[in-house]
C-alpha cells in the first residue's frame, strides 16, 4: 500500500489536493491514505487567525483557501468534488497554527477522535494521542509542539502514548520534531526533547513530522527512521532576505513524502511536475480533469 505525507499547508488546501492528484497521476500509483502533519491552517473564519497567520495571509492570498473550502460553493466546490473522486480523505493533526478550540468543539459534538472539518469531508482532524490503523499500519498521532502555553503538547495525550506498549505502533506522526534534528538560522537547536523520549519509548518503524519548514532526514533513533517535511508552499517573501523567494507560489520539493508499506521505504518527492501546481488562485477543477483516469 502507498501512503502520502504532506508538510505544513497553512491554508493552501487546494494546492494540497492538487499536488496529491498529480502525485498519483505522474507516478502512476493509487494512494491508500494521505496524512498531513499539522498547520493545515484550519480556522473557521479570518477573524479567528492568530497574528502570524493574519500577517502572512495579507501577502499570500492562497492561505485563505481553507475558507473557500468551508464556503462549499462555486468553482472551488466543483474542483474539490472532482478531486475526491480520485483521492482518499486526508487525515491531519493539530499544528501550532490552527484554531484548537474550534477543532475541539467538532470532536466534542461528534464524540469521535476523527472528524471531518469541511462540508466535503476532504480533511479529517485526528485528536492528539489517537492510535488507529491506516493502510494496514498502526499509526499514532501527536499534534502541537513542545512550547510553554496553549501550543504545548496535550499532557493526557502525551501520557497515553508514553504508556503504549513499545513496538505496538508502526508509524508516529507529529507536528514537532525530535530534539537536535537541526538548527535555526540563529543557531538555536530545533526539536523537542519530550518527543525524542516518546520516540525512544515507542520505537515505531517510521516517524514523520513537519513544523520547521525544511526537509530533514532520514535520521535514526534506535529502530526508528525519522523524517521532517518541508512546508508545502513557501511564502512569497521571507523576512530573512529582501528578494522574493516563491512569487509564483509553487509546491516545495521535499514537502511530500511517500511510504510503501510493503517495503517500508520512505521517499521525498522532488519531481519537476511539482512546479506545475502554482498560483494564488489554483484551478483544482482543471487539475482534477487532467489527472482523472481514462
PDB file of N, CA and C in Angstrom, residues 43 46-58 63 96-98 150-151:
ATOM      1  N   UNK A  43      -8.927  27.244  10.376  1.00  0.00           N
ATOM      2  CA  UNK A  43      -9.626  28.288  11.136  1.00  0.00           C
ATOM      3  C   UNK A  43     -11.018  28.440  10.537  1.00  0.00           C
ATOM      4  N   UNK A  46     -11.598  34.208   9.081  1.00  0.00           N
ATOM      5  CA  UNK A  46     -10.367  35.002   9.189  1.00  0.00           C
ATOM      6  C   UNK A  46     -10.207  35.722  10.517  1.00  0.00           C
ATOM      7  N   UNK A  47     -11.309  36.070  11.166  1.00  0.00           N
ATOM      8  CA  UNK A  47     -11.200  36.780  12.437  1.00  0.00           C
ATOM      9  C   UNK A  47     -10.654  35.894  13.559  1.00  0.00           C
ATOM     10  N   UNK A  48     -10.548  34.582  13.301  1.00  0.00           N
ATOM     11  CA  UNK A  48     -10.003  33.659  14.290  1.00  0.00           C
ATOM     12  C   UNK A  48      -8.518  33.391  14.072  1.00  0.00           C
ATOM     13  N   UNK A  49      -7.928  33.983  13.027  1.00  0.00           N
ATOM     14  CA  UNK A  49      -6.498  33.836  12.766  1.00  0.00           C
ATOM     15  C   UNK A  49      -5.671  34.239  13.979  1.00  0.00           C
ATOM     16  N   UNK A  50      -4.545  33.557  14.194  1.00  0.00           N
ATOM     17  CA  UNK A  50      -3.548  34.101  15.111  1.00  0.00           C
ATOM     18  C   UNK A  50      -2.779  35.193  14.359  1.00  0.00           C
ATOM     19  N   UNK A  51      -1.978  35.958  15.074  1.00  0.00           N
ATOM     20  CA  UNK A  51      -1.341  37.129  14.476  1.00  0.00           C
ATOM     21  C   UNK A  51      -0.417  36.757  13.326  1.00  0.00           C
ATOM     22  N   UNK A  52       0.348  35.686  13.481  1.00  0.00           N
ATOM     23  CA  UNK A  52       1.266  35.260  12.436  1.00  0.00           C
ATOM     24  C   UNK A  52       0.513  34.872  11.165  1.00  0.00           C
ATOM     25  N   UNK A  53      -0.556  34.096  11.299  1.00  0.00           N
ATOM     26  CA  UNK A  53      -1.343  33.683  10.139  1.00  0.00           C
ATOM     27  C   UNK A  53      -1.972  34.887   9.453  1.00  0.00           C
ATOM     28  N   UNK A  54      -2.443  35.847  10.228  1.00  0.00           N
ATOM     29  CA  UNK A  54      -3.053  37.051   9.660  1.00  0.00           C
ATOM     30  C   UNK A  54      -2.020  37.833   8.845  1.00  0.00           C
ATOM     31  N   UNK A  55      -0.821  37.932   9.356  1.00  0.00           N
ATOM     32  CA  UNK A  55       0.225  38.688   8.665  1.00  0.00           C
ATOM     33  C   UNK A  55       0.624  38.021   7.347  1.00  0.00           C
ATOM     34  N   UNK A  56       0.797  36.702   7.367  1.00  0.00           N
ATOM     35  CA  UNK A  56       1.197  36.008   6.150  1.00  0.00           C
ATOM     36  C   UNK A  56       0.072  35.968   5.113  1.00  0.00           C
ATOM     37  N   UNK A  57      -1.169  35.869   5.569  1.00  0.00           N
ATOM     38  CA  UNK A  57      -2.298  35.832   4.639  1.00  0.00           C
ATOM     39  C   UNK A  57      -2.394  37.116   3.829  1.00  0.00           C
ATOM     40  N   UNK A  58      -2.018  38.229   4.412  1.00  0.00           N
ATOM     41  CA  UNK A  58      -2.096  39.512   3.714  1.00  0.00           C
ATOM     42  C   UNK A  58      -1.252  39.508   2.443  1.00  0.00           C
ATOM     43  N   UNK A  63      -3.430  31.364   1.233  1.00  0.00           N
ATOM     44  CA  UNK A  63      -3.582  30.888   2.611  1.00  0.00           C
ATOM     45  C   UNK A  63      -5.031  30.999   3.079  1.00  0.00           C
ATOM     46  N   UNK A  96       0.703  24.199  15.336  1.00  0.00           N
ATOM     47  CA  UNK A  96       0.604  25.349  16.243  1.00  0.00           C
ATOM     48  C   UNK A  96      -0.128  26.521  15.597  1.00  0.00           C
ATOM     49  N   UNK A  97      -0.554  26.363  14.336  1.00  0.00           N
ATOM     50  CA  UNK A  97      -1.339  27.401  13.659  1.00  0.00           C
ATOM     51  C   UNK A  97      -2.664  26.811  13.179  1.00  0.00           C
ATOM     52  N   UNK A  98      -3.542  26.543  14.129  1.00  0.00           N
ATOM     53  CA  UNK A  98      -4.919  26.116  13.880  1.00  0.00           C
ATOM     54  C   UNK A  98      -5.785  26.753  14.963  1.00  0.00           C
ATOM     55  N   UNK A 150      -0.405  27.553  25.333  1.00  0.00           N
ATOM     56  CA  UNK A 150      -1.500  26.819  24.686  1.00  0.00           C
ATOM     57  C   UNK A 150      -1.062  25.961  23.516  1.00  0.00           C
ATOM     58  N   UNK A 151       0.162  26.161  22.993  1.00  0.00           N
ATOM     59  CA  UNK A 151       0.643  25.345  21.890  1.00  0.00           C
ATOM     60  C   UNK A 151       1.326  24.070  22.358  1.00  0.00           C
TER      61      UNK A 151
END
